[in-house]
Amino acid sequence: MTGGRRDRLAGFAFVGPFLALYAFLLIYPLFMGIGLSFHRADLFGARRFVGFENYARAFADPIAWQALWNTFKLTVLIVLPLTAITLALALALNRATRGAAIFRGIFFASSVLSVTIVTLIWRFILTPDAGLVAKIVTTLGGTPPPFLSDPNLTIPALAITTIWWSVGFPMMLFLAGLQQIPADMYEAAALDNAGPWTRLFKITLPSLRRTLILVIMLQTAAQLQLFGQAQLLTAGGPSGASRPVVLLIFEVAFGRWELGYAAALAELLFLLVLSVTFIQYWAVGRAAKEER
Amino acid sequence: MNPRARLSPAALVAVTIGAAIMLAPLLWTILLSLKANSELMRDTASAFSGPYTLENYRAILVGSSVTHWLLNSLIVSLGTTAGVLILCSLAGYGFARLDFPFRRSLFVFVLLGLAIPEQAVILPRHQLFAWLHLHNSYPGLILPGLVAPFGVFFMTQYFRAIPVELDEAAMLDGASRFTLFWKVLLPLTRPAQATLGVFTFLGSWNDYWWPLISATRSARFTLTVGLASAQMNYAQTSGLGFLMAQAVFASLPILIVYIIFQKQIVAAMAGAAVR
């Protein structure tokens, strides 16, 4: 490539606008947030440096632990069924038929809706007086379960709503993974008279390992940050029984305006998400190496 | 597995039940939106039978805030999409083709952004925008969406895949760097622009948390925030049918985008997979 001073200037002119915004709107706030977490900063009153006080408070706060436990339950209740369902869907719909294409379109459609619309729809599926489930259960002679107010049912209700909303993306990832398995592997298996289950466990699933790790890790990182569904559908209630960490951060920051404490909670969650992301990079990289 | 083979009957039944679970909530919403509010107030089961009416949709079009929120969403999403395409194409070309100091380290620096989730920066960003008086404004809603490290990565990869001989030929003809970028290479990246564009539009259209805290006045609500407020303030008096008609109305633009750009969306998903 022809170098020179003009090229260098041109280089900065092309990448400069993005880098400026990137530094100002992502990197600077990232460090601002770390700084904020070491301060007592309320809506009114001066900022005061307090060292690790906000972090100590977080570790001693039963509400924060409750939110973390809720987040953990939500993540498990969403990621495991979602992975199994979308893997099964991808296996069933990895076909070049018109019917399979229509089914794929149906299963992906919910993913393009916003969280507000999804919760609006599911509120009137689950609500015990007017919801669709209630109408069906009552017709069958039962009593509709109070999905949105029973502390044992709110987290499953959020999980079901989220799974319904999220099947499209992991299904597409699995389909993309299936497309990459060489056809001759199956031809060789056919010559060996391998049955469908043998082919599934000896060829398909081992070849999908990288995608499987990717789906589980991406979904885990996403669900650790679940927010809108809980805020809109259950408001984290009853008495915090379905309040995930991000909703707690939101309430502490924009309800109580304790920005320093909210920032400390956000940094702790960030560490958790970051470790999941790094495990993902490491595990996917390792799986890719072993495939070669 | 033979990709042309038919599904086994058991699998077909399972997939059909799954599809019904995916579609039933949508159909139920549409049915509710077509009923008179007074009838639904007595019993929502009335949605299973007529008479149906378009009254709720008429109420949206005349004198509700929903059309205004739709316009805000369009401005914000189109602004974000245009901005992301411009910034990421420029940066992608720069990183792929130009030689300048710290190029590699700067590229790695951008990739690190992929690991920073929104919740880690949203509180300080909210403060920052308050100092700059950017809340309740279109720039305030658009600017955070312009920071798209994935878009830069995606465009860089795409520019790298274009043969360098093209550049050299154009340079011999005396084209400047910018002419080369604008006239020769950019048109070749159209498929990538479509993919990144649709992806960005979807993300921006459905964004919830940032507009929720940045646009606090109804005049600047996007559809997601507007519908959230309608949902929160919902009382039997405001009308269930009207509420559900808003949900259907708000989903229409994005479902239309989805149907038209299905191919690009799938490509974008596959692109995220190789990341």
XYZ file of C-alpha atoms in Angstrom:
567
model
C 0.000 0.000 0.000
C 1.277 3.496 -0.764
C 2.005 5.139 2.565
C 3.020 8.703 3.234
C 1.857 11.665 5.198
C -1.308 12.229 3.175
C -2.402 8.658 3.772
C -1.899 9.024 7.500
C -3.991 12.153 7.619
C -6.618 10.433 5.493
C -6.589 7.488 7.905
C -7.449 9.687 10.867
C -10.037 11.547 8.832
C -11.854 8.269 8.097
C -11.712 6.652 11.537
C -11.725 9.926 13.501
C -15.455 10.705 13.593
C -16.364 7.260 14.911
C -13.478 7.162 17.398
C -14.398 10.584 18.775
C -17.999 9.532 19.467
C -16.871 6.144 20.738
C -14.463 7.720 23.208
C -16.917 10.382 24.318
C -20.106 8.306 24.607
C -18.815 4.864 25.613
C -15.293 4.935 27.036
C -15.588 8.209 28.947
C -18.911 7.207 30.600
C -17.385 3.829 31.449
C -14.694 5.502 33.539
C -17.115 8.146 34.790
C -19.258 5.304 36.092
C -16.346 3.712 37.923
C -15.566 7.088 39.474
C -19.212 7.640 40.371
C -19.333 4.298 42.201
C -16.739 5.590 44.701
C -18.782 8.682 45.510
C -21.886 9.489 47.411
C -23.846 11.273 44.716
C -27.482 12.123 45.189
C -29.716 14.330 43.109
C -29.201 17.227 45.510
C -26.162 17.936 47.635
C -22.479 17.772 46.840
C -20.612 14.708 45.584
C -18.388 13.241 48.240
C -15.671 10.622 47.876
C -16.523 7.614 50.049
C -14.057 4.951 48.886
C -15.557 1.466 48.861
C -18.568 2.417 50.983
C -21.084 1.831 48.155
C -19.595 -1.585 47.447
C -19.630 -2.540 51.127
C -23.258 -1.441 51.263
C -24.110 -3.589 48.236
C -22.641 -6.704 49.846
C -24.579 -6.029 53.041
C -27.858 -5.173 51.305
C -30.412 -8.018 51.490
C -32.390 -6.386 48.657
C -29.334 -6.531 46.387
C -28.823 -10.205 47.245
C -32.507 -10.879 46.570
C -32.162 -9.169 43.175
C -29.061 -11.202 42.355
C -30.825 -14.431 43.322
C -33.845 -13.453 41.184
C -31.525 -12.695 38.274
C -29.875 -16.072 38.697
C -33.237 -17.887 38.767
C -34.470 -15.973 35.717
C -31.274 -16.691 33.808
C -31.436 -20.445 34.476
C -35.188 -20.637 33.832
C -34.780 -18.829 30.519
C -31.436 -19.995 29.117
C -31.816 -23.766 29.612
C -35.316 -24.208 28.105
C -34.558 -21.639 25.414
C -31.421 -23.486 24.331
C -33.186 -26.857 24.238
C -36.242 -25.505 22.406
C -34.297 -23.554 19.800
C -31.897 -26.440 19.153
C -34.855 -28.769 18.592
C -36.512 -26.195 16.326
C -33.355 -25.754 14.278
C -32.979 -29.529 13.867
C -36.606 -29.821 12.772
C -36.589 -26.804 10.459
C -33.198 -27.250 8.793
C -34.878 -28.293 5.563
C -35.147 -26.745 2.123
C -38.936 -27.100 2.025
C -41.432 -24.261 1.774
C -43.193 -25.400 4.950
C -39.973 -25.236 6.953
C -39.362 -21.684 5.688
C -42.842 -20.615 6.824
C -42.317 -22.178 10.250
C -38.949 -20.426 10.568
C -40.653 -17.132 9.758
C -43.309 -17.737 12.432
C -40.795 -18.618 15.135
C -38.652 -15.601 14.338
C -41.466 -13.039 14.084
C -41.790 -12.336 17.827
C -38.113 -11.292 18.005
C -38.721 -8.133 16.009
C -41.258 -6.807 18.537
C -40.199 -4.350 21.220
C -40.246 -5.251 24.895
C -43.171 -2.877 25.438
C -45.343 -4.661 22.913
C -44.304 -8.093 24.159
C -45.236 -7.265 27.740
C -48.468 -5.621 26.646
C -49.416 -8.793 24.791
C -48.412 -11.110 27.636
C -50.075 -9.018 30.313
C -53.390 -9.840 28.678
C -52.435 -13.479 28.256
C -51.506 -13.968 31.912
C -53.640 -11.576 33.938
C -56.115 -13.662 35.961
C -59.287 -11.654 35.311
C -59.059 -10.840 31.621
C -56.191 -12.905 30.159
C -56.347 -15.575 27.492
C -55.004 -18.268 29.849
C -57.651 -17.322 32.414
C -60.425 -17.603 29.807
C -59.196 -21.037 28.738
C -58.707 -22.313 32.298
C -62.132 -21.010 33.386
C -63.799 -22.666 30.400
C -62.184 -25.943 31.436
C -63.562 -25.435 34.951
C -60.366 -24.409 36.752
C -59.245 -21.325 38.659
C -56.799 -19.136 36.727
C -53.380 -18.877 38.438
C -52.402 -15.328 39.529
C -49.269 -15.240 37.372
C -48.496 -11.575 37.930
C -49.062 -11.334 41.676
C -48.125 -14.686 43.263
C -44.457 -14.504 44.398
C -43.927 -18.102 43.231
C -45.346 -17.440 39.775
C -43.969 -14.054 38.760
C -40.497 -15.335 37.837
C -41.860 -18.249 35.759
C -44.237 -15.754 34.088
C -41.301 -13.502 33.174
C -39.353 -16.534 31.946
C -42.193 -17.739 29.703
C -42.659 -14.252 28.249
C -38.933 -13.913 27.589
C -38.649 -17.347 25.991
C -41.573 -16.546 23.681
C -39.880 -13.299 22.748
C -36.370 -14.729 22.251
C -36.635 -18.019 20.314
C -35.815 -16.457 16.946
C -32.188 -15.451 17.372
C -30.728 -18.663 18.912
C -32.737 -20.724 16.407
C -31.065 -18.778 13.576
C -27.627 -19.311 15.156
C -28.239 -23.069 15.358
C -29.509 -23.134 11.759
C -26.362 -21.311 10.640
C -24.287 -23.851 12.581
C -26.132 -26.788 10.995
C -25.497 -25.369 7.528
C -21.761 -25.569 8.155
C -21.691 -29.318 8.834
C -20.258 -30.973 5.711
C -22.800 -33.236 3.966
C -20.238 -35.988 3.383
C -20.126 -36.658 7.113
C -23.748 -37.759 6.910
C -23.110 -39.714 3.715
C -20.345 -41.639 5.442
C -22.671 -42.327 8.353
C -25.373 -43.556 5.959
C -22.886 -46.037 4.484
C -22.256 -47.304 8.023
C -26.012 -47.738 8.458
C -26.044 -45.329 11.391
C -29.560 -44.612 12.718
C -30.958 -41.088 13.193
C -30.081 -41.009 16.914
C -26.522 -42.158 16.288
C -26.161 -39.466 13.649
C -27.561 -36.840 16.058
C -25.216 -37.736 18.908
C -22.116 -38.696 16.881
C -22.173 -36.045 14.170
C -24.690 -33.223 14.606
C -24.288 -32.332 18.284
C -20.463 -32.566 18.374
C -20.280 -30.365 15.266
C -22.605 -27.837 16.900
C -20.549 -27.506 20.055
C -19.192 -24.069 19.191
C -22.671 -22.743 18.390
C -24.053 -24.333 21.541
C -21.490 -22.556 23.732
C -22.103 -19.312 21.854
C -25.892 -19.503 22.328
C -25.682 -20.348 26.027
C -23.149 -17.619 26.765
C -24.817 -14.888 24.665
C -28.170 -15.678 26.260
C -26.690 -15.791 29.760
C -25.082 -12.380 29.257
C -28.363 -11.044 27.878
C -30.608 -12.440 30.628
C -28.281 -11.282 33.426
C -29.315 -7.838 32.164
C -33.039 -8.527 31.900
C -34.911 -5.305 32.587
C -37.918 -4.224 30.538
C -40.061 -7.313 31.019
C -39.740 -7.168 34.814
C -40.288 -3.423 34.968
C -43.401 -3.506 32.805
C -45.010 -6.851 33.605
C -44.554 -7.304 37.354
C -42.824 -4.057 38.425
C -40.434 -6.424 40.215
C -43.188 -7.376 42.626
C -44.726 -8.611 44.768
C -42.297 -7.021 47.266
C -39.237 -7.597 45.126
C -39.930 -11.279 44.400
C -39.287 -10.760 40.679
C -36.932 -7.775 40.758
C -33.733 -8.483 38.771
C -30.488 -6.546 39.329
C -30.918 -4.116 36.440
C -34.386 -3.163 37.656
C -32.887 -2.535 41.120
C -30.205 -0.325 39.544
C -32.913 1.548 37.656
C -34.999 2.064 40.811
C -32.040 3.144 42.941
C -30.832 5.557 40.255
C -34.034 7.054 38.898
C -36.476 6.431 41.735
C -34.309 7.220 44.755
C -31.609 9.172 42.853
C -28.793 7.511 44.802
C -26.484 7.571 41.798
C -23.294 6.493 43.587
C -24.868 3.353 45.018
C -26.586 2.556 41.710
C -23.249 2.942 39.905
C -21.578 0.515 42.337
C -24.336 -2.049 41.704
C -23.909 -1.501 37.958
C -20.145 -2.076 38.187
C -20.646 -5.325 40.112
C -23.095 -6.590 37.489
C -20.676 -5.444 34.782
C -17.959 -7.643 36.304
C -20.341 -10.600 36.262
C -21.349 -10.021 32.613
C -17.738 -9.424 31.617
C -16.624 -12.734 33.110
C -19.380 -14.535 31.176
C -18.208 -12.777 27.992
C -14.587 -13.793 28.575
C -15.567 -17.391 29.330
C -17.456 -17.311 26.026
C -14.455 -16.033 24.024
C -12.206 -18.597 25.670
C -14.587 -21.553 25.285
C -15.565 -20.743 21.699
C -11.916 -20.278 20.791
C -10.998 -23.598 22.365
C -13.866 -25.419 20.637
C -12.818 -23.884 17.314
C -9.239 -25.058 17.837
C -10.325 -28.603 18.627
C -12.499 -28.726 15.514
C -9.469 -28.098 13.316
C -30.014 -35.786 8.205
C -31.367 -35.190 4.773
C -32.345 -31.523 4.471
C -34.974 -32.383 1.873
C -36.578 -35.123 3.923
C -40.038 -34.613 5.371
C -40.533 -34.137 9.077
C -41.620 -37.189 11.014
C -45.313 -36.961 12.054
C -44.420 -36.590 15.748
C -41.995 -33.745 15.011
C -44.550 -32.084 12.737
C -47.162 -32.153 15.536
C -44.649 -30.690 18.012
C -43.591 -27.919 15.634
C -47.213 -27.101 14.827
C -48.097 -26.816 18.524
C -45.031 -24.582 18.961
C -46.127 -22.384 16.077
C -49.619 -22.140 17.584
C -48.095 -20.961 20.882
C -46.132 -18.336 18.937
C -49.185 -17.135 17.013
C -51.991 -17.365 19.600
C -50.839 -14.321 21.640
C -50.664 -12.251 18.454
C -54.127 -13.332 17.293
C -55.598 -12.719 20.762
C -54.123 -9.200 20.689
C -55.606 -8.519 17.263
C -59.026 -9.824 18.361
C -59.000 -7.629 21.486
C -58.056 -4.613 19.387
C -61.107 -5.149 17.181
C -63.637 -5.096 20.041
C -65.546 -2.218 21.573
C -64.053 -1.211 24.926
C -67.381 -1.434 26.745
C -67.856 -5.054 25.705
C -64.365 -6.031 26.847
C -64.956 -4.347 30.190
C -67.783 -6.814 30.885
C -65.836 -9.888 29.719
C -62.735 -10.237 27.544
C -64.043 -13.610 26.314
C -66.362 -11.551 24.105
C -63.312 -11.141 21.846
C -63.929 -14.656 20.530
C -67.089 -13.570 18.734
C -68.394 -10.549 16.820
C -69.331 -7.817 16.360
C -65.901 -6.457 15.514
C -65.136 -2.807 14.935
C -62.300 -0.607 13.712
C -63.265 2.136 16.165
C -60.084 1.709 18.256
C -57.918 2.225 15.200
C -59.891 5.307 14.231
C -59.263 6.648 17.741
C -55.511 6.192 17.225
C -55.484 8.103 13.958
C -57.575 11.041 15.187
C -56.273 12.870 18.185
C -54.114 10.370 20.038
C -50.404 10.754 20.818
C -49.619 7.453 19.133
C -49.086 8.920 15.662
C -46.785 11.528 17.169
C -44.746 8.818 18.952
C -44.587 6.884 15.681
C -43.107 9.952 13.999
C -40.534 10.314 16.827
C -39.586 6.652 16.473
C -39.154 7.090 12.723
C -36.958 10.182 13.154
C -34.802 8.537 15.815
C -34.472 5.160 14.067
C -33.790 6.585 10.604
C -31.359 9.148 12.042
C -29.529 6.452 13.982
C -29.404 4.123 10.966
C -28.069 6.824 8.627
C -25.468 7.899 11.179
C -24.296 4.363 11.897
C -23.957 3.566 8.184
C -21.909 6.699 7.520
C -19.632 6.410 10.567
C -19.069 2.660 10.266
C -18.394 2.784 6.506
C -15.833 5.554 6.952
C -14.147 3.823 9.884
C -14.353 0.393 8.245
C -12.630 1.710 5.112
C -10.007 3.488 7.212
C -9.188 0.401 9.258
C -9.208 -1.940 6.264
C -7.271 0.133 3.753
C -5.331 3.038 5.183
C -2.018 2.964 6.965
C -1.794 5.287 9.947
C -0.097 5.206 13.349
C -1.690 2.956 16.003
C -4.088 1.467 13.468
C -3.991 -2.037 14.964
C -4.231 -0.883 18.568
C -7.083 1.473 17.745
C -8.953 -1.376 16.055
C -8.502 -3.584 19.129
C -9.620 -0.612 21.245
C -12.872 -0.484 19.225
C -13.380 -4.250 19.556
C -13.183 -3.948 23.347
C -16.396 -1.949 23.106
C -18.209 -5.168 22.147
C -17.772 -6.334 25.731
C -19.246 -3.204 27.347
C -22.965 -3.646 28.070
C -25.375 -0.713 28.130
C -26.009 -0.957 31.862
C -22.323 -0.221 32.596
C -22.478 3.217 30.972
C -26.101 4.311 31.048
C -26.090 6.117 34.424
C -23.020 8.302 33.750
C -24.221 8.869 30.203
C -27.509 10.118 31.614
C -25.554 12.613 33.767
C -23.395 13.638 30.832
C -26.433 14.318 28.646
C -28.056 16.278 31.470
C -24.994 18.566 31.667
C -25.140 19.039 27.897
C -28.919 19.700 27.996
C -29.502 16.927 25.494
C -32.388 15.150 27.216
C -35.797 15.356 25.563
C -34.185 16.101 22.203
C -33.706 14.121 19.002
C -29.875 14.363 19.139
C -30.076 13.093 22.713
C -32.013 10.044 21.528
C -29.888 9.421 18.424
C -26.294 9.987 19.612
C -25.868 6.944 21.923
C -27.055 4.646 19.129
C -24.275 5.886 16.836
C -21.631 4.131 18.921
C -21.708 0.754 17.173
C -18.401 -1.133 17.535
C -19.970 -4.177 15.909
C -20.805 -2.085 12.840
C -17.179 -0.951 12.518
C -15.972 -4.530 12.839
C -18.556 -5.708 10.297
C -17.700 -3.017 7.724
C -13.939 -3.463 8.211
C -14.282 -7.173 7.445
C -16.334 -6.359 4.363
C -13.857 -3.804 2.997
C -10.971 -6.220 3.632
C -12.674 -8.806 1.435
C -12.630 -6.442 -1.582
C -9.473 -6.986 -3.726
C -6.846 -4.253 -3.277
C -6.198 -4.292 -7.057
C -9.385 -2.256 -7.431
C -7.895 0.550 -5.329
C -4.615 0.455 -7.194
C -6.304 0.674 -10.597
C -8.406 3.627 -9.477
C -5.375 5.365 -7.939
C -3.488 4.979 -11.232
C -6.390 6.752 -12.899
C -5.701 9.629 -10.536
C -8.647 9.188 -8.174
C -8.290 10.704 -4.716
C -8.723 8.614 -1.558
C -12.197 9.986 -1.060
C -13.298 9.521 -4.685
C -11.993 5.972 -4.513
C -13.975 5.339 -1.322
C -17.138 7.068 -2.470
C -17.300 6.118 -6.154
C -15.556 2.749 -6.340
C -15.669 0.862 -3.035
C -18.799 2.096 -1.270
C -21.168 0.887 -4.024
C -19.616 -2.580 -3.662
C -20.569 -2.717 0.017
C -24.299 -2.316 -0.615
C -25.243 -5.792 0.720
C -23.348 -5.081 3.936
C -25.034 -1.673 4.200
C -28.434 -3.329 3.899
C -27.632 -5.887 6.590
C -26.130 -3.401 9.022
C -28.880 -0.893 8.242
C -31.755 -3.266 8.985
C -30.024 -4.523 12.115
C -29.472 -0.977 13.381
C -33.007 0.117 12.524
C -34.518 -2.817 14.422
C -32.335 -2.207 17.449
C -33.058 1.496 17.513
C -36.801 1.082 16.932
C -37.060 -1.365 19.840
C -34.668 0.420 22.192
C -36.320 0.940 25.545
C -34.055 1.822 28.459
C -32.290 4.879 27.039
C -35.392 6.611 25.626
C -37.201 5.757 28.882
C -34.779 7.850 30.943
C -33.823 10.429 28.318
C -37.234 11.298 26.848
C -39.341 12.118 29.872
C -41.758 14.464 28.106
C -44.581 12.968 26.107
C -43.689 15.167 23.116
C -40.388 13.281 22.725
C -41.618 9.759 23.591
C -40.721 7.078 21.105
C -43.304 4.362 20.471
C -41.715 1.971 22.966
C -41.757 4.543 25.759
C -45.192 5.854 24.816
C -46.676 2.376 24.886
C -44.959 1.702 28.202
C -46.581 4.767 29.704
C -49.962 3.813 28.230
C -49.498 0.363 29.757
C -48.484 1.704 33.170
C -51.341 4.181 33.315
C -53.755 1.576 32.077
C -57.088 1.571 33.824
C -60.324 0.035 32.703
C -61.453 3.540 31.745
C -58.785 4.036 29.100
C -60.020 0.999 27.249
C -58.409 -2.385 26.719
C -59.359 -2.525 23.048
C -57.760 0.867 22.463
C -54.588 -0.250 24.268
C -54.302 -3.408 22.187
C -54.982 -1.474 18.986
C -51.977 0.677 19.910
C -49.876 -2.479 20.284
C -50.951 -3.745 16.853
C -50.494 -0.321 15.273
C -47.013 0.006 16.773
C -45.962 -3.463 15.592
C -47.050 -2.911 11.995
C -44.064 -0.834 10.791
C -41.538 -3.250 12.236
C -43.370 -6.333 10.945
C -43.425 -4.749 7.480
C -39.665 -4.095 7.716
C -39.213 -7.703 8.836
C -41.198 -9.140 5.943
C -39.414 -6.991 3.329
C -35.900 -7.468 4.719
C -36.171 -11.050 5.998
C -33.073 -12.063 4.016
C -30.897 -9.258 5.431
C -32.075 -9.954 8.966
C -31.129 -13.608 8.667
C -27.763 -12.585 7.179
C -27.204 -10.185 10.064
C -27.932 -12.989 12.515
C -25.484 -15.303 10.766
C -22.961 -12.440 10.786
C -23.321 -12.152 14.544
C -22.706 -15.888 14.758
C -19.257 -15.753 13.182
C -18.277 -12.931 15.488
